[in-house]
Coordinates of C-alpha atoms in Angstrom, one line a residue:
M1 CA 0.0 -0.1 0.1
S2 CA 1.2 3.6 -0.6
Q3 CA 1.7 6.3 1.6
P4 CA -0.9 9.1 1.4
V5 CA 0.5 12.3 -0.2
P6 CA 0.2 15.3 2.1
P7 CA -1.7 18.5 0.7
P8 CA 0.6 21.1 -0.8
S9 CA 1.6 23.6 2.1
G10 CA 1.6 26.7 -0.1
N11 CA 5.3 27.0 0.2
P12 CA 6.9 27.0 -3.3
F13 CA 10.3 26.0 -1.9
A14 CA 9.0 23.1 0.2
G15 CA 9.8 19.5 -0.4
G16 CA 12.2 17.7 -2.8
D17 CA 15.3 19.2 -4.1
Q18 CA 13.7 22.5 -4.8
F19 CA 15.8 24.5 -2.3
A20 CA 17.7 27.3 -3.5
P21 CA 21.4 27.3 -2.5
A22 CA 22.1 29.6 0.5
P23 CA 23.6 32.9 -0.4
P24 CA 27.3 33.4 0.5
P25 CA 27.8 35.3 3.6
A26 CA 28.3 39.0 3.6
P27 CA 32.0 40.0 3.5
V28 CA 33.6 41.0 6.5
R29 CA 34.5 44.8 6.7
N30 CA 37.6 45.3 8.4
N31 CA 39.2 48.3 6.8
V32 CA 40.2 50.6 9.7
G33 CA 41.9 53.1 7.3
L34 CA 38.7 53.7 5.2
G35 CA 36.5 53.8 8.3
L36 CA 38.8 56.6 9.8
L37 CA 38.8 58.4 6.5
V38 CA 35.0 58.2 6.2
A39 CA 34.7 59.2 9.9
F40 CA 36.9 62.4 9.3
V41 CA 34.9 63.4 6.0
A42 CA 31.6 62.8 7.9
A43 CA 33.0 65.0 10.8
L44 CA 33.9 68.0 8.4
V45 CA 30.6 67.7 6.7
A46 CA 28.5 67.5 9.9
A47 CA 30.4 70.3 11.4
G48 CA 29.6 72.5 8.5
A49 CA 26.0 71.7 8.6
Y50 CA 25.9 72.0 12.5
G51 CA 27.5 75.5 12.0
A52 CA 25.3 76.8 9.2
I53 CA 22.2 75.6 10.9
G54 CA 23.3 77.1 14.3
G55 CA 24.5 80.3 12.9
A56 CA 21.2 80.7 10.7
I57 CA 18.8 80.1 13.7
E58 CA 21.1 81.8 16.2
K59 CA 20.9 79.0 18.7
E60 CA 22.3 75.5 19.3
I61 CA 20.0 72.5 19.1
G62 CA 20.7 69.4 21.1
Y63 CA 19.3 67.1 18.6
A64 CA 21.7 68.5 15.9
A65 CA 24.7 67.4 18.2
V66 CA 23.2 63.9 18.5
G67 CA 22.9 63.8 14.6
V68 CA 26.6 64.9 14.4
G69 CA 27.7 62.2 16.8
F70 CA 25.5 59.4 15.2
L71 CA 26.5 60.3 11.6
I72 CA 30.3 60.2 12.3
G73 CA 30.1 56.8 14.3
Y74 CA 27.7 55.1 12.0
A75 CA 29.5 56.1 8.8
A76 CA 32.8 55.0 10.4
A77 CA 31.6 51.5 11.4
K78 CA 29.8 50.9 8.1
A79 CA 33.0 51.5 6.3
G80 CA 35.3 50.3 8.6
G81 CA 33.8 47.4 10.2
R82 CA 33.9 46.1 13.9
N83 CA 37.4 47.5 14.7
P84 CA 37.3 48.6 18.4
V85 CA 39.2 51.7 17.6
L86 CA 36.4 53.2 15.4
P87 CA 33.9 54.0 18.0
V88 CA 36.6 55.8 20.3
V89 CA 38.0 57.8 17.2
S90 CA 34.4 58.5 16.2
A91 CA 33.7 60.1 19.6
V92 CA 36.8 62.1 19.4
L93 CA 35.9 63.3 16.0
A94 CA 32.4 64.2 17.1
I95 CA 33.7 66.4 20.0
G96 CA 35.9 68.1 17.4
A97 CA 33.0 68.4 14.9
V98 CA 30.6 70.0 17.4
Y99 CA 33.4 72.3 18.6
L100 CA 34.2 73.4 14.9
G101 CA 30.4 73.7 14.2
Q102 CA 30.0 76.0 17.2
L103 CA 32.8 78.2 15.7
I104 CA 31.3 78.2 12.4
A105 CA 27.9 79.1 13.8
A106 CA 29.5 82.0 15.8
A107 CA 31.2 83.3 12.6
V108 CA 28.1 82.9 10.6
Y109 CA 26.1 84.9 13.3
V110 CA 28.8 87.6 13.6
T111 CA 29.1 88.0 9.8
K112 CA 25.4 88.0 8.9
D113 CA 25.2 91.8 8.2
S114 CA 28.7 93.1 8.0
S115 CA 32.1 91.4 7.1
S116 CA 33.1 88.3 5.3
F117 CA 32.7 84.8 6.9
T118 CA 35.9 83.6 5.4
E119 CA 37.9 86.5 6.5
L120 CA 36.7 86.1 10.2
F121 CA 36.9 82.3 10.2
F122 CA 40.4 82.1 8.5
Q123 CA 42.3 85.3 9.3
H124 CA 40.9 85.9 12.8
F125 CA 40.5 82.2 14.0
G126 CA 42.1 83.0 17.3
L127 CA 39.8 85.8 18.2
L128 CA 37.0 83.5 17.3
T129 CA 38.1 80.8 19.7
E130 CA 38.7 83.3 22.4
A131 CA 35.1 84.4 21.9
W132 CA 33.9 80.8 22.1
K133 CA 36.0 80.3 25.4
A134 CA 34.4 83.5 26.8
G135 CA 30.8 82.5 25.8
A136 CA 31.1 78.7 26.7
D137 CA 28.7 77.6 29.4
G138 CA 27.7 74.2 30.9
M139 CA 25.3 73.5 28.0
T140 CA 28.2 74.0 25.4
Y141 CA 30.1 71.2 27.0
V142 CA 26.9 69.0 27.2
F143 CA 26.5 69.3 23.6
L144 CA 30.1 68.1 23.1
G145 CA 29.5 65.1 25.4
I146 CA 26.2 64.2 23.7
A147 CA 28.1 64.1 20.4
A148 CA 30.9 61.9 21.7
I149 CA 28.4 59.4 23.4
T150 CA 26.1 59.2 20.3
A151 CA 29.2 58.7 18.0
F152 CA 30.3 55.9 20.1
A153 CA 26.7 54.3 20.1
G154 CA 26.4 55.0 16.4
A155 CA 29.6 53.0 15.7
K156 CA 28.4 50.2 17.9
K157 CA 25.0 50.1 16.4
A158 CA 26.3 50.0 12.8
D159 CA 28.6 47.1 13.5
A160 CA 26.0 45.0 15.4

């Protein structure tokens, strides 16, 4: 006596030798140099955007510091892989990017009506940093810390 044939399950890949071969595993990304380069470029771009937005609206936004940090960390890990150096370097670059963004914002704000941004930023950079130091308060440093934490977390999230 023959075995009863079960009804079709609705799965087109079920049964017999109809299984497709498994795709090859994704290549392991472990290019620290590329990750560092991408993090540096992301930091420069994010600093410019952070500064332009901050100078245009004449205030700092905490969410923008979060975005700067996350962008740097995520980009570094996506390009460089799981290297443990990348989250740390991303955090340091995020601090630098927010600091540079704050300087750009100050220069944009000061030069809205009068002088040239490039003249102030490149020829009087020391004066700009002194003004930043004089105006820095607790929230200024909170934004730097937020960027570092989110850069580290972004790098960890991207390589998970």
